[in-house]
PDB file of C-alpha atoms in Angstrom:
ATOM      1  CA  GLU V 379     -87.471  15.124  55.285  1.00  0.00           C
ATOM      2  CA  VAL V 380     -86.034  18.489  54.188  1.00  0.00           C
ATOM      3  CA  THR V 381     -88.425  21.145  52.847  1.00  0.00           C
ATOM      4  CA  MET V 382     -86.987  24.023  50.843  1.00  0.00           C
ATOM      5  CA  ALA V 383     -88.870  27.261  50.193  1.00  0.00           C
ATOM      6  CA  ALA V 384     -89.155  28.201  46.638  1.00  0.00           C
ATOM      7  CA  THR V 385     -88.729  31.862  45.354  1.00  0.00           C
ATOM      8  CA  VAL V 386     -90.578  32.841  42.193  1.00  0.00           C
ATOM      9  CA  SER V 387     -88.691  35.542  40.270  1.00  0.00           C
ATOM     10  CA  LYS V 388     -90.768  38.498  39.087  1.00  0.00           C
ATOM     11  CA  GLY V 389     -88.038  39.490  36.574  1.00  0.00           C
ATOM     12  CA  LEU V 390     -85.199  41.841  36.285  1.00  0.00           C
ATOM     13  CA  LYS V 391     -86.392  43.745  39.638  1.00  0.00           C
ATOM     14  CA  ASP V 392     -85.458  40.561  41.575  1.00  0.00           C
ATOM     15  CA  CYS V 393     -82.000  40.433  40.390  1.00  0.00           C
ATOM     16  CA  THR V 394     -79.814  41.547  43.273  1.00  0.00           C
ATOM     17  CA  HIS V 395     -76.722  42.093  41.084  1.00  0.00           C
ATOM     18  CA  LEU V 396     -78.466  44.589  38.956  1.00  0.00           C
ATOM     19  CA  LYS V 397     -80.254  47.767  39.474  1.00  0.00           C
ATOM     20  CA  VAL V 398     -82.925  49.130  37.155  1.00  0.00           C
ATOM     21  CA  VAL V 399     -82.326  52.693  36.264  1.00  0.00           C
ATOM     22  CA  PRO V 400     -84.250  55.223  33.981  1.00  0.00           C
ATOM     23  CA  VAL V 401     -82.425  56.073  30.735  1.00  0.00           C
ATOM     24  CA  ILE V 402     -83.145  58.631  27.975  1.00  0.00           C
ATOM     25  CA  ALA V 403     -81.996  57.059  24.754  1.00  0.00           C
ATOM     26  CA  THR V 404     -82.134  57.725  20.964  1.00  0.00           C
ATOM     27  CA  TYR V 405     -83.500  55.041  18.552  1.00  0.00           C
ATOM     28  CA  ASP V 406     -83.150  55.336  14.990  1.00  0.00           C
ATOM     29  CA  GLY V 407     -84.949  53.650  12.014  1.00  0.00           C
ATOM     30  CA  ASN V 408     -82.583  50.926  11.795  1.00  0.00           C
ATOM     31  CA  GLY V 409     -83.192  49.790  15.247  1.00  0.00           C
ATOM     32  CA  ASN V 410     -79.897  51.310  16.575  1.00  0.00           C
ATOM     33  CA  ILE V 411     -80.138  52.395  20.299  1.00  0.00           C
ATOM     34  CA  LEU V 412     -77.702  54.985  21.973  1.00  0.00           C
ATOM     35  CA  PRO V 413     -78.069  55.958  25.512  1.00  0.00           C
ATOM     36  CA  LEU V 414     -77.729  59.727  26.214  1.00  0.00           C
ATOM     37  CA  TYR V 415     -78.704  60.276  30.045  1.00  0.00           C
ATOM     38  CA  VAL V 416     -79.041  57.884  33.077  1.00  0.00           C
ATOM     39  CA  ARG V 417     -80.791  58.642  36.486  1.00  0.00           C
ATOM     40  CA  ILE V 418     -78.877  56.977  39.315  1.00  0.00           C
ATOM     41  CA  ASN V 419     -80.070  57.527  43.019  1.00  0.00           C
ATOM     42  CA  GLU V 420     -81.975  60.815  42.089  1.00  0.00           C
ATOM     43  CA  GLU V 421     -78.987  62.295  40.184  1.00  0.00           C
ATOM     44  CA  THR V 422     -78.866  62.796  36.415  1.00  0.00           C
ATOM     45  CA  PHE V 423     -75.889  61.924  34.353  1.00  0.00           C
ATOM     46  CA  LYS V 424     -75.019  62.598  30.711  1.00  0.00           C
ATOM     47  CA  ILE V 425     -73.415  59.788  29.057  1.00  0.00           C
ATOM     48  CA  TYR V 426     -70.349  60.395  26.939  1.00  0.00           C
ATOM     49  CA  ASN V 427     -68.571  58.187  24.299  1.00  0.00           C
ATOM     50  CA  ALA V 428     -71.074  55.404  24.540  1.00  0.00           C
ATOM     51  CA  TYR V 429     -70.809  52.383  22.328  1.00  0.00           C
ATOM     52  CA  VAL V 430     -72.101  48.665  22.358  1.00  0.00           C
ATOM     53  CA  SER V 431     -69.588  46.632  24.235  1.00  0.00           C
ATOM     54  CA  GLU V 432     -71.375  43.200  24.201  1.00  0.00           C
ATOM     55  CA  SER V 433     -74.482  42.064  22.515  1.00  0.00           C
ATOM     56  CA  ASN V 434     -76.580  38.892  22.047  1.00  0.00           C
ATOM     57  CA  PHE V 435     -80.242  38.321  21.315  1.00  0.00           C
ATOM     58  CA  ARG V 436     -81.599  39.326  24.688  1.00  0.00           C
ATOM     59  CA  ILE V 437     -79.263  42.062  26.029  1.00  0.00           C
ATOM     60  CA  LEU V 438     -77.285  45.109  24.590  1.00  0.00           C
ATOM     61  CA  THR V 439     -74.477  46.227  26.931  1.00  0.00           C
ATOM     62  CA  PHE V 440     -73.076  49.683  26.401  1.00  0.00           C
ATOM     63  CA  SER V 441     -69.821  51.136  27.839  1.00  0.00           C
ATOM     64  CA  GLY V 442     -69.315  54.867  28.173  1.00  0.00           C
ATOM     65  CA  GLU V 443     -68.461  57.623  30.575  1.00  0.00           C
ATOM     66  CA  VAL V 444     -70.264  59.912  32.968  1.00  0.00           C
ATOM     67  CA  MET V 445     -68.933  63.055  34.879  1.00  0.00           C
ATOM     68  CA  VAL V 446     -69.319  62.543  38.637  1.00  0.00           C
ATOM     69  CA  GLN V 447     -68.337  66.046  40.258  1.00  0.00           C
ATOM     70  CA  ASP V 448     -65.035  66.894  38.424  1.00  0.00           C
ATOM     71  CA  ALA V 449     -63.876  63.188  37.538  1.00  0.00           C
ATOM     72  CA  VAL V 450     -64.737  61.061  34.536  1.00  0.00           C
ATOM     73  CA  ARG V 451     -66.158  57.622  35.512  1.00  0.00           C
ATOM     74  CA  PRO V 452     -66.735  54.584  33.296  1.00  0.00           C
ATOM     75  CA  ILE V 453     -70.090  53.152  33.289  1.00  0.00           C
ATOM     76  CA  LYS V 454     -71.792  50.184  31.865  1.00  0.00           C
ATOM     77  CA  LEU V 455     -75.521  50.058  30.944  1.00  0.00           C
ATOM     78  CA  SER V 456     -77.348  46.892  29.961  1.00  0.00           C
ATOM     79  CA  TYR V 457     -80.573  47.182  27.981  1.00  0.00           C
ATOM     80  CA  PHE V 458     -82.694  44.160  28.145  1.00  0.00           C
ATOM     81  CA  ILE V 459     -84.538  43.953  24.800  1.00  0.00           C
ATOM     82  CA  ASN V 460     -87.575  41.758  25.820  1.00  0.00           C
ATOM     83  CA  ASP V 461     -88.128  43.580  29.153  1.00  0.00           C
ATOM     84  CA  LEU V 462     -87.673  47.131  27.654  1.00  0.00           C
ATOM     85  CA  MET V 463     -85.375  47.987  30.896  1.00  0.00           C
ATOM     86  CA  TRP V 464     -82.179  49.458  31.424  1.00  0.00           C
ATOM     87  CA  CYS V 465     -79.855  48.178  34.279  1.00  0.00           C
ATOM     88  CA  ILE V 466     -76.491  48.959  35.818  1.00  0.00           C
ATOM     89  CA  PRO V 467     -74.362  46.634  38.004  1.00  0.00           C
ATOM     90  CA  ASN V 468     -75.467  46.907  41.612  1.00  0.00           C
ATOM     91  CA  ASP V 469     -72.132  47.326  43.497  1.00  0.00           C
TER      92      ASP V 469
END
């Protein structure tokens, strides 16, 4: 007989492919959201040229750019609507 251990997920924080990050964003009266700043590994980055690149009823994915030292880097941020949490891919 083979016994398998079960792991119960506690939500987004258990997802190894995602990293939960703090984000400062604007929210308007029509429900539009725009991320302005993200904190990654204790460093804060201003987000430039952000736009919704994908969306469904649970997740809004934003593409944009951040400055890392003197280089412009692309960034993807996902906002999980039901969880009220922001995540980036965990590379």
